[in-house]
């Protein structure tokens, strides 16, 4: 059958998702440690901790890694289970816009805390 074989383009996304999964493990552990460390603290202490450069960088790396991983994972699900091409295109675009919006909103919050704007 012509046109139904491998497009030879899925390997990059496969490895990118595996890479973000591996990078996400230590970053998720760091995120949980940071959040647990914030429990019971007042607002000023939380702002000070989240605004510190090291914590801000860890949080930005976590956000970036998780958003890329989420976008790739949802893209694979949409491509596998949505068969109508128009719906698939719409959902793939919505998936990208959603993950970019989540990433930018999260990064904006971290930058706001870091720069005390």
CSV table of N, CA, C and O in Angstrom, one decimal, residues 28-38:
chain,number,residue,atom,x,y,z
A,28,UNK,N,10.9,17.1,39.1
A,28,UNK,CA,9.7,16.9,39.9
A,28,UNK,C,10.0,16.7,41.3
A,28,UNK,O,9.3,17.2,42.2
A,29,UNK,N,11.1,16.0,41.6
A,29,UNK,CA,11.5,15.8,43.0
A,29,UNK,C,11.9,17.1,43.6
A,29,UNK,O,11.4,17.4,44.8
A,30,UNK,N,12.6,17.9,42.9
A,30,UNK,CA,13.0,19.3,43.4
A,30,UNK,C,11.7,20.1,43.6
A,30,UNK,O,11.6,20.8,44.6
A,31,UNK,N,10.8,20.1,42.7
A,31,UNK,CA,9.5,20.8,42.8
A,31,UNK,C,8.8,20.4,44.1
A,31,UNK,O,8.3,21.3,44.8
A,32,UNK,N,8.7,19.1,44.3
A,32,UNK,CA,7.9,18.6,45.5
A,32,UNK,C,8.7,19.1,46.8
A,32,UNK,O,8.0,19.5,47.7
A,33,UNK,N,10.0,19.0,46.8
A,33,UNK,CA,10.7,19.4,48.0
A,33,UNK,C,10.5,20.9,48.2
A,33,UNK,O,10.3,21.3,49.4
A,34,UNK,N,10.5,21.7,47.2
A,34,UNK,CA,10.3,23.1,47.3
A,34,UNK,C,8.9,23.4,47.8
A,34,UNK,O,8.7,24.2,48.8
A,35,UNK,N,7.9,22.7,47.3
A,35,UNK,CA,6.5,23.0,47.7
A,35,UNK,C,6.3,22.5,49.2
A,35,UNK,O,5.7,23.2,50.0
A,36,UNK,N,6.9,21.3,49.5
A,36,UNK,CA,6.8,20.9,50.9
A,36,UNK,C,7.5,21.8,51.9
A,36,UNK,O,7.0,22.1,53.0
A,37,UNK,N,8.6,22.4,51.4
A,37,UNK,CA,9.3,23.4,52.2
A,37,UNK,C,8.5,24.7,52.4
A,37,UNK,O,8.8,25.4,53.4
A,38,UNK,N,7.6,24.9,51.6
A,38,UNK,CA,6.8,26.2,51.7
A,38,UNK,C,5.6,26.0,52.6
A,38,UNK,O,5.0,27.0,53.0
